[in-house]
Amino acid sequence: MSAVEIGMAVLGAGRIGLLHARNALGLAEGVALRVVADPSEEALEHARSAGADTARDWQEAVRRSDVDAVLVASPTRFHREQVLAAAEAGKHVFCEKPIDRDPDVIDELIEACEQAGVSLQTGFNRRFDRNFAALRERVRDGEVGRVWSLRITSRDPEPPPLDYLKGSGGLFADMAIHDFDMARFITGQEIVEVGVFADALISEHTSEADDVDVAFTSLRFEDGTLGVIENARACTYGYDQRVEVHGERGTVFAGNESRDTVWLGDSSGFHREPLLDFFLDRYSAAYVRELESFASACREGEPVEVTGWDGRQAVVAAAAADRSLREGRSVTLG
């Protein structure tokens, strides 16, 4: 393993895989992209246009001697096989969410990586957002005292197409899974109970996919703290991402990002720049920081900041939310 840079293979040249590949090509310190693997020639053309070496065979990419770590950005159904192969080859693993939709499979992969002595990091990039990380520090440092409640607002700018919805696993496993992780990250507590009100109110495609597109999920944490997550698949004014924590000493709030903080006041009111675009824009810096964090942990032999267990618990919460919606009751997490 390089003393300076971690040689990385990216498996999957879709939107997220290409994002990580571009970051590894020059934006993220301590990372050297060795190869991007994908069975699709069209996807590989995009990777090559970004300056990456490519391979059709992901197993070939994993076996390369100049690869120290494997970033799994392929569709979820391939994650188990690819994570196991990387662990067997002695390569550290960064796996995009969800690691798998079955907690038992995630347990298997966590154990495999532990037995192989390699790291397993889950791709929850929002932990590395400057605003949410700063909010978490203030909560951890006791600035709001005993936490009473948490509120997370997460609204996408526009609904995804039907083909995406059909393969997404549903709103809770696809969209809200980030918010379940944020809830655990910010409070430092496990979620023990969830209750959901949700419906398909935005797009006719949502009903066709047997999904929901507006949801309120109530949370109870192990120390009694209460929380609520609001998700919406569309928002007329942009990508709305906010968090608030309320406690005995006050409240701490992390707001949205825009291109600048300038306001214009005129006879028609006050105006400012719109919110940043969808997640690739809003969380661009966070994606770089999470990759740098992973590389640093691998290089120094330190624990990763977002573990396989973190990935597992978000999947468990998402499944409980789905069950709560179907059964019309709150669900206790086992």
GROMACS .gro file of N, CA and C in nm, residues 24 38 57 81 105 124 140 144 149 153 170-171 186 199 214 227 245 255 257 260-261 330-331:
model
   69
   24ALA      N    1  -1.173   1.106  -0.722
   24ALA     CA    2  -1.047   1.033  -0.700
   24ALA      C    3  -0.940   1.071  -0.801
   38ASP      N    4  -1.708  -0.153  -1.535
   38ASP     CA    5  -1.852  -0.157  -1.563
   38ASP      C    6  -1.872  -0.243  -1.687
   57ASP      N    7  -1.446  -0.613  -1.679
   57ASP     CA    8  -1.454  -0.719  -1.577
   57ASP      C    9  -1.421  -0.661  -1.440
   81GLU      N   10  -2.170  -0.981  -0.360
   81GLU     CA   11  -2.063  -1.053  -0.429
   81GLU      C   12  -1.937  -0.968  -0.439
  105VAL      N   13  -2.750  -1.011   0.547
  105VAL     CA   14  -2.643  -1.006   0.449
  105VAL      C   15  -2.539  -0.902   0.490
  124PHE      N   16  -2.252   0.724   0.327
  124PHE     CA   17  -2.348   0.825   0.373
  124PHE      C   18  -2.277   0.960   0.376
  140ARG      N   19  -2.308   1.736   2.034
  140ARG     CA   20  -2.218   1.648   2.110
  140ARG      C   21  -2.149   1.724   2.223
  144VAL      N   22  -2.686   2.248   2.342
  144VAL     CA   23  -2.831   2.257   2.361
  144VAL      C   24  -2.876   2.178   2.484
  149SER      N   25  -3.580   1.701   2.102
  149SER     CA   26  -3.639   1.664   1.973
  149SER      C   27  -3.544   1.696   1.859
  153THR      N   28  -3.575   1.790   0.757
  153THR     CA   29  -3.654   1.817   0.637
  153THR      C   30  -3.570   1.781   0.516
  170GLY      N   31  -3.819   0.187  -0.296
  170GLY     CA   32  -3.917   0.267  -0.222
  170GLY      C   33  -3.855   0.388  -0.155
  171LEU      N   34  -3.939   0.483  -0.121
  171LEU     CA   35  -3.892   0.610  -0.064
  171LEU      C   36  -3.806   0.590   0.060
  186ILE      N   37  -2.652   1.254   1.437
  186ILE     CA   38  -2.665   1.380   1.511
  186ILE      C   39  -2.695   1.355   1.658
  199ASP      N   40  -4.817   0.910   0.177
  199ASP     CA   41  -4.908   0.886   0.066
  199ASP      C   42  -4.842   0.926  -0.065
  214VAL      N   43  -4.470   1.157  -0.032
  214VAL     CA   44  -4.469   1.250   0.081
  214VAL      C   45  -4.481   1.166   0.207
  227GLY      N   46  -3.813   1.241   1.745
  227GLY     CA   47  -3.771   1.302   1.620
  227GLY      C   48  -3.878   1.288   1.514
  245VAL      N   49  -3.223   2.074   1.598
  245VAL     CA   50  -3.223   1.999   1.724
  245VAL      C   51  -3.264   2.095   1.835
  255GLY      N   52  -2.920   2.515   0.804
  255GLY     CA   53  -3.007   2.550   0.693
  255GLY      C   54  -2.953   2.507   0.559
  257GLU      N   55  -2.806   2.557   0.158
  257GLU     CA   56  -2.697   2.624   0.090
  257GLU      C   57  -2.750   2.691  -0.037
  260ASP      N   58  -2.475   3.217  -0.302
  260ASP     CA   59  -2.418   3.324  -0.221
  260ASP      C   60  -2.522   3.364  -0.117
  261THR      N   61  -2.484   3.455  -0.028
  261THR     CA   62  -2.573   3.497   0.081
  261THR      C   63  -2.630   3.636   0.058
  330SER      N   64  -4.711   0.198   1.470
  330SER     CA   65  -4.569   0.218   1.496
  330SER      C   66  -4.500   0.083   1.510
  331VAL      N   67  -4.372   0.080   1.476
  331VAL     CA   68  -4.295  -0.045   1.475
  331VAL      C   69  -4.171  -0.028   1.563
   0.00000   0.00000   0.00000
